[in-house]
């Protein structure tokens, strides 16, 4: 029989483990992606892994964009500053990129609406405690961690094979090299991961703490996080010491991870603040307090929103310095009538004409449980880059979600898994003021009859107002 003292210790460990999962979410999210690259591809740190076609379900990162060509450069500055040498936008291509540290705190945005304004630049990542003056000709970014990554989205004109090849070739113009080799850098190594199941979905089990230990061992403690040193030590995670939990402790860790996951899911299911109106089912992409704090490098001594940060990185990755300038996102987890999306039903989203974007818009369906692309479907999204999209007489576009393509509407169809729920994300690249002034409003997604959508009189279809 377990003694009261042992029971108290067990509850104490589980409570600290639950809090550790929420606090560590962005760093573990980062390490999951890094370890997938290192264990499943030939890619290495200070090189580039990319996906040589628009993303499909083989990419199981959290809520990625299937309407751009993805390049990821994981870097590490332990041996000195690293250069991210990015090309200018021109007739051959353009990009949107975000550079973050291990905690996915944004260091800078790059590309068309980033710090270089599409002119290209050499971004210099400086290690923690770097005291030397950065050389001229670089955009210097001081990081408080050694590790980090850049997500580089090479823009597509369409999904046509020639445009995809052109976008890949443009992305391969960027370079990664140590500052010490700047005079004559070695060619950057690019590894294609398009056919690999690259799964960085959050594992709510004991393995979460193995990723956390790896972060503690490889990165410096940040001043704002020193209060976590002792709690992690009580879990057996301590810098410079091996992490060797026994089977009983691993079982506690697994239970704590599940509890943290359930709490985060409940927070997510309760919904983020609506964007267009109090009744809109389209919400902002992340909690406002977390976005503000991260953009300010957590400089406010009276604010450290680790709960909402944990929530955000349970369903997404990367950090954006100027959210709403280069891109903006909207999330929907329920239909017009407040019901969760069912992959076995058919739904319609009517995208009004004249979308407020300078680049493009897209809408993607994700697995509601994993927040990754839906497995074993032929495609994940539709976007304004798709020339064959059918338009209505008023210039609006109906996007259909469901397990089967409605007859005659195949070009506008986003497939779903009939056995699983889903969620939707609407992206706007180069958003204009009309979006933020609510002069253009995206209607809610509504459930419709698959038979009705498959043909017949459009006048009988209920349209959102």
Coordinates of C-alpha atoms in Angstrom, one line a residue:
X1 CA 0.0 0.0 0.0
X2 CA 1.3 3.4 -1.0
X3 CA 2.1 5.6 2.0
X4 CA 0.6 9.1 2.4
X5 CA 4.1 10.5 1.9
X6 CA 4.6 8.6 -1.3
X7 CA 1.2 9.7 -2.6
X8 CA 2.1 13.3 -1.9
X9 CA 5.4 12.9 -3.7
X10 CA 3.6 11.4 -6.7
X11 CA 1.0 14.2 -6.9
X12 CA 3.8 16.7 -6.5
X13 CA 5.8 15.2 -9.4
X14 CA 2.8 15.0 -11.7
X15 CA 1.8 18.6 -11.0
X16 CA 5.3 19.8 -11.8
X17 CA 5.3 17.7 -14.9
X18 CA 2.0 19.1 -16.2
X19 CA 3.3 22.6 -15.8
X20 CA 6.5 21.7 -17.5
X21 CA 4.7 20.5 -20.6
X22 CA 2.8 23.7 -21.0
X23 CA 5.9 25.9 -20.3
X24 CA 8.2 23.9 -22.6
X25 CA 5.8 23.5 -25.5
X26 CA 7.5 25.8 -28.1
X27 CA 11.0 24.4 -27.4
X28 CA 9.8 20.8 -27.6
X29 CA 7.8 21.6 -30.7
X30 CA 11.1 22.9 -32.2
X31 CA 13.1 19.8 -31.1
X32 CA 10.5 17.5 -32.6
X33 CA 11.1 19.1 -36.0
X34 CA 14.8 19.1 -35.6
X35 CA 15.0 15.4 -34.6
X36 CA 12.7 14.4 -37.6
X37 CA 15.2 16.1 -39.9
X38 CA 18.3 14.5 -38.2
X39 CA 16.8 11.0 -37.9
X40 CA 14.8 10.7 -41.1
X41 CA 16.7 12.7 -43.7
X42 CA 20.3 13.3 -44.7
X43 CA 19.9 17.0 -43.6
X44 CA 22.1 18.4 -40.9
X45 CA 22.2 21.6 -38.8
X46 CA 23.4 24.7 -40.8
X47 CA 22.1 23.1 -44.0
X48 CA 18.6 23.2 -45.6
X49 CA 15.8 20.7 -45.7
X50 CA 13.1 21.4 -48.2
X51 CA 9.9 19.9 -49.7
X52 CA 10.2 19.6 -53.5
X53 CA 6.5 19.9 -54.2
X54 CA 3.6 21.7 -52.6
X55 CA 3.2 20.0 -49.2
X56 CA 1.0 16.9 -48.9
X57 CA 0.1 14.8 -45.9
X58 CA 3.6 13.3 -45.7
X59 CA 4.6 16.6 -44.0
X60 CA 3.1 16.2 -40.5
X61 CA 4.3 19.5 -39.1
X62 CA 1.6 21.6 -37.3
X63 CA -0.7 23.6 -39.6
X64 CA 1.8 24.1 -42.5
X65 CA 1.0 25.9 -45.7
X66 CA 0.5 23.6 -48.8
X67 CA 0.5 26.6 -51.2
X68 CA 4.2 27.5 -51.0
X69 CA 7.4 25.6 -51.3
X70 CA 8.9 25.1 -47.9
X71 CA 12.6 25.4 -47.0
X72 CA 13.8 25.1 -43.4
X73 CA 17.3 26.0 -42.3
X74 CA 18.1 24.8 -38.7
X75 CA 21.1 26.7 -37.5
X76 CA 23.4 26.6 -34.5
X77 CA 25.8 29.3 -33.4
X78 CA 27.8 27.5 -30.7
X79 CA 30.9 27.7 -33.0
X80 CA 30.2 31.3 -34.0
X81 CA 27.7 33.5 -35.9
X82 CA 25.7 32.0 -38.9
X83 CA 24.8 33.9 -42.1
X84 CA 21.5 33.4 -43.8
X85 CA 22.2 34.9 -47.3
X86 CA 18.8 35.5 -48.9
X87 CA 18.1 36.4 -52.5
X88 CA 16.2 39.5 -53.8
X89 CA 12.7 39.0 -55.2
X90 CA 12.7 39.2 -59.0
X91 CA 11.0 37.8 -62.1
X92 CA 12.2 34.3 -61.0
X93 CA 10.6 34.3 -57.6
X94 CA 10.0 35.8 -54.2
X95 CA 9.7 34.6 -50.6
X96 CA 8.3 35.2 -47.2
X97 CA 10.4 34.0 -44.3
X98 CA 10.6 34.0 -40.5
X99 CA 13.7 33.5 -38.3
X100 CA 13.2 32.3 -34.8
X101 CA 15.2 30.9 -31.8
X102 CA 14.7 27.6 -30.0
X103 CA 11.7 29.0 -28.2
X104 CA 10.3 30.0 -31.5
X105 CA 10.4 33.7 -30.5
X106 CA 10.7 35.7 -33.6
X107 CA 14.0 37.3 -34.3
X108 CA 13.0 38.8 -37.7
X109 CA 10.8 38.5 -40.7
X110 CA 12.4 38.4 -44.1
X111 CA 11.3 38.7 -47.7
X112 CA 8.8 40.8 -49.5
X113 CA 7.3 42.3 -46.3
X114 CA 10.2 41.6 -44.0
X115 CA 13.2 43.7 -42.9
X116 CA 14.8 43.6 -46.4
X117 CA 11.5 44.5 -48.2
X118 CA 12.1 41.9 -50.9
X119 CA 15.6 43.3 -51.8
X120 CA 17.4 40.3 -50.3
X121 CA 19.9 40.6 -47.4
X122 CA 22.5 38.8 -45.3
X123 CA 20.9 38.1 -41.9
X124 CA 23.6 37.4 -39.3
X125 CA 22.5 35.2 -36.3
X126 CA 24.6 36.1 -33.3
X127 CA 25.1 33.6 -30.4
X128 CA 24.2 34.3 -26.8
X129 CA 26.6 36.7 -25.1
X130 CA 28.2 37.8 -28.4
X131 CA 30.4 40.9 -27.6
X132 CA 32.1 41.7 -30.9
X133 CA 30.7 44.3 -33.3
X134 CA 28.8 42.8 -36.2
X135 CA 30.5 43.6 -39.5
X136 CA 28.9 46.0 -41.9
X137 CA 26.6 44.7 -44.7
X138 CA 24.6 42.4 -42.5
X139 CA 21.2 42.6 -40.7
X140 CA 22.4 41.4 -37.3
X141 CA 20.1 39.4 -35.1
X142 CA 21.0 38.8 -31.5
X143 CA 19.7 35.5 -30.3
X144 CA 19.5 34.3 -26.7
X145 CA 19.8 30.6 -27.7
X146 CA 22.3 28.8 -29.9
X147 CA 19.8 26.9 -31.9
X148 CA 17.0 28.2 -34.1
X149 CA 15.7 28.0 -37.6
X150 CA 14.4 29.9 -40.6
X151 CA 11.1 29.0 -42.3
X152 CA 11.5 30.2 -45.9
X153 CA 8.4 30.0 -48.1
X154 CA 9.2 30.3 -51.8
X155 CA 6.1 31.7 -53.4
X156 CA 4.2 29.9 -56.2
X157 CA 2.5 31.4 -59.2
X158 CA 0.5 28.2 -59.5
X159 CA 0.8 24.5 -58.8
X160 CA 1.8 23.8 -62.4
X161 CA 4.9 21.7 -62.5
X162 CA 6.9 24.4 -64.3
X163 CA 6.0 27.0 -61.7
X164 CA 6.8 24.5 -58.9
X165 CA 10.3 23.9 -60.5
X166 CA 10.8 27.6 -60.8
X167 CA 9.9 28.1 -57.1
X168 CA 12.3 25.4 -56.0
X169 CA 15.1 26.8 -58.1
X170 CA 14.6 30.2 -56.7
X171 CA 14.6 28.9 -53.1
X172 CA 17.9 27.2 -53.7
X173 CA 19.5 30.5 -54.3
X174 CA 19.7 31.2 -50.6
X175 CA 22.8 30.3 -48.7
X176 CA 23.7 29.2 -45.1
X177 CA 27.3 29.5 -43.9
X178 CA 29.4 30.5 -40.8
X179 CA 30.5 34.1 -40.7
X180 CA 34.0 32.8 -40.5
X181 CA 33.7 31.4 -44.0
X182 CA 32.0 34.4 -45.5
X183 CA 34.8 35.3 -47.8
X184 CA 34.5 31.9 -49.5
X185 CA 31.5 29.9 -48.3
X186 CA 31.1 26.2 -49.1
X187 CA 28.0 25.4 -51.3
X188 CA 24.9 25.1 -49.2
X189 CA 23.6 21.5 -48.9
X190 CA 19.8 21.1 -49.7
X191 CA 18.0 17.9 -48.8
X192 CA 14.6 17.0 -50.3
X193 CA 12.1 15.5 -47.7
X194 CA 9.1 15.4 -50.0
X195 CA 8.6 11.6 -49.8
X196 CA 9.4 11.3 -46.1
X197 CA 6.7 11.1 -43.4
X198 CA 8.0 14.0 -41.4
X199 CA 6.0 13.9 -38.2
X200 CA 6.4 16.6 -35.6
X201 CA 3.0 16.4 -34.1
X202 CA 3.0 16.8 -30.3
X203 CA 3.4 13.5 -28.4
X204 CA 1.6 13.7 -25.1
X205 CA 3.6 10.9 -23.6
X206 CA 6.8 10.3 -21.6
X207 CA 8.9 11.1 -24.7
X208 CA 8.0 14.8 -24.3
X209 CA 10.4 14.9 -21.4
X210 CA 13.2 13.4 -23.4
X211 CA 12.9 16.3 -25.9
X212 CA 12.8 18.7 -23.0
X213 CA 15.9 17.3 -21.4
X214 CA 17.7 17.7 -24.8
X215 CA 16.8 21.4 -24.8
X216 CA 18.1 21.9 -21.2
X217 CA 21.4 20.2 -22.0
X218 CA 22.1 22.1 -25.2
X219 CA 20.8 25.6 -24.5
X220 CA 21.6 28.2 -21.8
X221 CA 19.1 29.0 -19.1
X222 CA 17.3 32.2 -19.8
X223 CA 16.9 34.7 -17.0
X224 CA 13.1 34.7 -17.4
X225 CA 13.0 30.9 -17.0
X226 CA 15.3 30.4 -14.0
X227 CA 12.3 29.6 -11.8
X228 CA 12.0 26.4 -13.8
X229 CA 15.4 25.1 -12.8
X230 CA 14.4 23.5 -9.5
X231 CA 11.0 22.1 -10.8
X232 CA 12.8 20.3 -13.6
X233 CA 15.5 19.1 -11.3
X234 CA 12.8 17.4 -9.2
X235 CA 11.8 15.6 -12.4
X236 CA 15.3 14.4 -13.0
X237 CA 16.1 17.0 -15.7
X238 CA 19.3 18.9 -14.7
X239 CA 22.0 20.5 -16.9
X240 CA 25.1 18.4 -17.1
X241 CA 23.5 15.3 -15.6
X242 CA 22.0 12.2 -17.4
X243 CA 18.2 11.9 -17.5
X244 CA 17.3 8.4 -16.5
X245 CA 13.7 8.1 -15.3
X246 CA 12.6 4.6 -14.1
X247 CA 9.5 2.9 -15.4
X248 CA 7.3 4.2 -12.6
X249 CA 8.4 7.8 -13.2
X250 CA 7.9 7.4 -17.0
X251 CA 4.4 6.3 -16.2
X252 CA 3.9 9.5 -14.2
X253 CA 5.3 11.6 -17.0
X254 CA 3.0 9.9 -19.5
X255 CA -0.1 10.7 -17.3
X256 CA 1.1 14.3 -16.8
X257 CA 1.6 14.8 -20.5
X258 CA -1.9 13.4 -21.2
X259 CA -3.4 15.8 -18.6
X260 CA -1.5 18.8 -20.1
X261 CA -2.7 17.8 -23.5
X262 CA -6.3 17.5 -22.3
X263 CA -6.1 21.0 -20.7
X264 CA -4.6 22.5 -23.9
X265 CA -7.3 20.9 -26.1
X266 CA -10.0 22.2 -23.8
X267 CA -8.6 25.7 -24.1
X268 CA -8.4 25.4 -27.9
X269 CA -11.9 23.9 -28.2
X270 CA -13.3 26.8 -26.2
X271 CA -12.2 29.0 -29.1
X272 CA -9.9 31.9 -29.7
X273 CA -11.4 35.5 -29.9
X274 CA -13.4 36.0 -33.1
X275 CA -12.0 38.3 -35.7
X276 CA -14.8 39.8 -37.8
X277 CA -17.6 40.1 -35.3
X278 CA -18.7 38.7 -31.9
X279 CA -20.5 35.9 -33.7
X280 CA -18.0 35.1 -36.4
X281 CA -16.6 31.5 -36.4
X282 CA -13.3 32.8 -37.8
X283 CA -10.9 33.5 -35.0
X284 CA -7.6 35.2 -34.6
X285 CA -4.7 32.7 -35.1
X286 CA -3.1 33.0 -31.6
X287 CA -3.8 34.6 -28.3
X288 CA -3.1 38.3 -28.5
X289 CA -1.1 38.5 -25.2
X290 CA 1.3 35.8 -26.5
X291 CA 1.8 37.4 -29.9
X292 CA 2.5 40.8 -28.3
X293 CA 4.9 39.3 -25.7
X294 CA 6.9 37.3 -28.3
X295 CA 7.2 40.2 -30.7
X296 CA 8.6 42.3 -27.8
X297 CA 11.0 39.5 -26.8
X298 CA 9.2 39.1 -23.5
X299 CA 10.6 42.5 -22.4
X300 CA 7.6 43.4 -20.2
X301 CA 8.6 42.3 -16.6
X302 CA 4.9 42.1 -15.6
X303 CA 3.9 39.7 -18.4
X304 CA 5.0 36.2 -19.3
X305 CA 2.0 34.4 -20.9
X306 CA 3.4 30.8 -20.9
X307 CA -0.1 29.3 -20.8
X308 CA -1.3 30.9 -24.0
X309 CA 2.2 30.3 -25.5
X310 CA 1.8 26.6 -24.7
X311 CA -1.6 26.6 -26.3
X312 CA -0.4 28.3 -29.5
X313 CA 2.5 25.9 -30.0
X314 CA 0.3 22.9 -29.5
X315 CA -1.3 23.6 -32.9
X316 CA 1.3 25.6 -34.9
X317 CA 4.9 26.4 -35.3
X318 CA 7.2 29.4 -36.1
X319 CA 7.0 32.9 -34.8
X320 CA 6.2 36.1 -36.7
X321 CA 7.7 39.4 -35.8
X322 CA 5.0 41.5 -37.6
X323 CA 1.9 39.5 -37.8
X324 CA -0.5 41.1 -40.2
X325 CA 2.1 42.7 -42.4
X326 CA 3.6 39.9 -44.4
X327 CA 0.8 37.4 -43.6
X328 CA -2.3 36.9 -41.5
X329 CA -4.2 33.8 -40.5
X330 CA -7.8 32.9 -39.5
X331 CA -8.8 29.7 -37.8
X332 CA -12.2 28.0 -37.8
X333 CA -13.1 24.9 -35.8
X334 CA -16.9 25.1 -36.1
X335 CA -19.4 25.7 -38.8
X336 CA -21.9 28.6 -39.1
X337 CA -24.3 26.8 -36.7
X338 CA -21.6 26.2 -34.1
X339 CA -21.1 22.5 -34.8
X340 CA -17.6 20.9 -35.0
X341 CA -16.5 20.0 -38.5
X342 CA -17.3 16.4 -39.4
X343 CA -15.1 14.9 -42.1
X344 CA -18.0 12.8 -43.3
X345 CA -20.2 15.8 -44.1
X346 CA -20.0 18.4 -46.9
X347 CA -19.4 22.1 -46.3
X348 CA -19.1 25.3 -48.3
X349 CA -17.0 28.4 -47.8
X350 CA -17.9 31.3 -50.1
X351 CA -14.8 33.5 -50.5
X352 CA -16.1 37.0 -51.5
X353 CA -14.6 38.7 -54.6
X354 CA -11.7 41.2 -54.2
X355 CA -9.9 39.4 -51.3
X356 CA -7.8 42.0 -49.5
X357 CA -4.4 40.5 -50.4
X358 CA -1.4 41.7 -52.4
X359 CA -0.1 38.2 -52.9
X360 CA -2.6 35.4 -52.5
X361 CA -5.1 33.7 -50.2
X362 CA -5.5 30.0 -49.4
X363 CA -7.7 27.8 -47.2
X364 CA -6.5 24.5 -45.8
X365 CA -8.1 21.6 -43.9
X366 CA -6.2 20.0 -41.0
X367 CA -6.9 17.0 -38.9
X368 CA -8.8 18.3 -35.8
X369 CA -6.9 16.1 -33.4
X370 CA -3.3 16.3 -34.6
X371 CA -3.4 19.8 -36.3
X372 CA -1.5 18.4 -39.2
X373 CA -2.5 17.8 -42.8
X374 CA -5.2 15.1 -43.2
X375 CA -3.5 11.8 -44.0
X376 CA -4.1 9.9 -47.2
X377 CA -6.0 12.6 -49.1
X378 CA -4.9 13.8 -52.6
X379 CA -4.5 17.5 -51.6
X380 CA -5.0 19.7 -48.6
X381 CA -6.0 23.1 -49.8
X382 CA -7.3 25.5 -52.5
X383 CA -5.8 28.9 -53.1
X384 CA -6.2 31.9 -55.4
X385 CA -3.1 30.7 -57.2
X386 CA -5.1 27.9 -58.7
X387 CA -6.2 29.1 -62.2
X388 CA -8.9 26.4 -62.7
X389 CA -10.9 27.5 -59.6
X390 CA -14.5 28.0 -60.7
X391 CA -15.9 31.5 -59.9
X392 CA -19.5 32.6 -59.3
X393 CA -21.1 35.3 -61.4
X394 CA -20.3 37.9 -58.7
X395 CA -16.6 37.0 -58.6
X396 CA -16.9 35.0 -55.4
X397 CA -15.5 31.5 -55.1
X398 CA -17.2 28.5 -53.4
X399 CA -14.7 26.1 -51.7
X400 CA -16.2 22.7 -50.9
X401 CA -15.0 20.5 -48.0
X402 CA -16.0 16.9 -47.8
X403 CA -15.1 13.2 -48.3
X404 CA -16.1 13.2 -52.0
X405 CA -15.7 15.7 -54.7
X406 CA -19.1 17.2 -55.7
X407 CA -19.8 16.5 -59.3
X408 CA -18.6 19.3 -61.5
X409 CA -16.9 21.1 -58.6
X410 CA -13.7 19.0 -58.4
X411 CA -11.4 22.0 -58.9
X412 CA -12.9 23.7 -55.8
X413 CA -12.8 20.7 -53.6
X414 CA -10.8 20.2 -50.4
X415 CA -10.9 16.5 -49.4
X416 CA -11.6 15.4 -45.8
X417 CA -11.4 12.0 -44.0
X418 CA -15.0 10.8 -43.3
X419 CA -13.8 9.1 -40.1
X420 CA -12.2 12.2 -38.5
X421 CA -13.0 15.8 -37.6
X422 CA -11.2 18.7 -39.2
X423 CA -10.4 22.3 -38.8
X424 CA -9.8 25.1 -41.4
X425 CA -7.2 27.8 -41.7
X426 CA -7.6 30.8 -44.1
X427 CA -4.3 32.5 -45.0
X428 CA -3.8 36.0 -46.4
X429 CA -0.4 36.8 -47.8
X430 CA 0.3 40.5 -48.1
X431 CA -3.0 41.5 -46.4
X432 CA -4.3 45.0 -47.0
X433 CA -6.1 47.4 -44.6
X434 CA -9.5 46.3 -46.0
X435 CA -9.1 43.1 -43.9
X436 CA -8.3 44.8 -40.6
X437 CA -11.0 47.5 -41.2
X438 CA -13.5 44.7 -41.8
X439 CA -14.5 46.2 -45.1
X440 CA -14.1 42.6 -46.5
X441 CA -15.7 39.9 -44.4
X442 CA -15.1 36.1 -44.8
X443 CA -18.4 34.3 -44.2
X444 CA -18.6 31.3 -41.9
X445 CA -18.3 27.8 -43.4
X446 CA -21.7 26.2 -43.6
X447 CA -22.8 22.6 -44.0
X448 CA -24.6 21.8 -47.3
X449 CA -26.1 18.8 -49.0
X450 CA -23.5 16.8 -51.1
X451 CA -26.3 16.1 -53.6
X452 CA -27.2 19.7 -53.9
X453 CA -23.6 20.7 -54.4
X454 CA -23.1 17.9 -57.0
X455 CA -25.3 19.6 -59.5
X456 CA -28.7 21.2 -60.1
X457 CA -30.0 24.7 -59.6
X458 CA -27.5 27.0 -57.7
X459 CA -30.4 29.2 -56.8
X460 CA -31.6 26.5 -54.3
X461 CA -28.3 26.6 -52.4
X462 CA -28.4 28.6 -49.2
X463 CA -25.7 31.3 -49.4
X464 CA -24.1 33.0 -46.3
X465 CA -25.1 36.6 -46.0

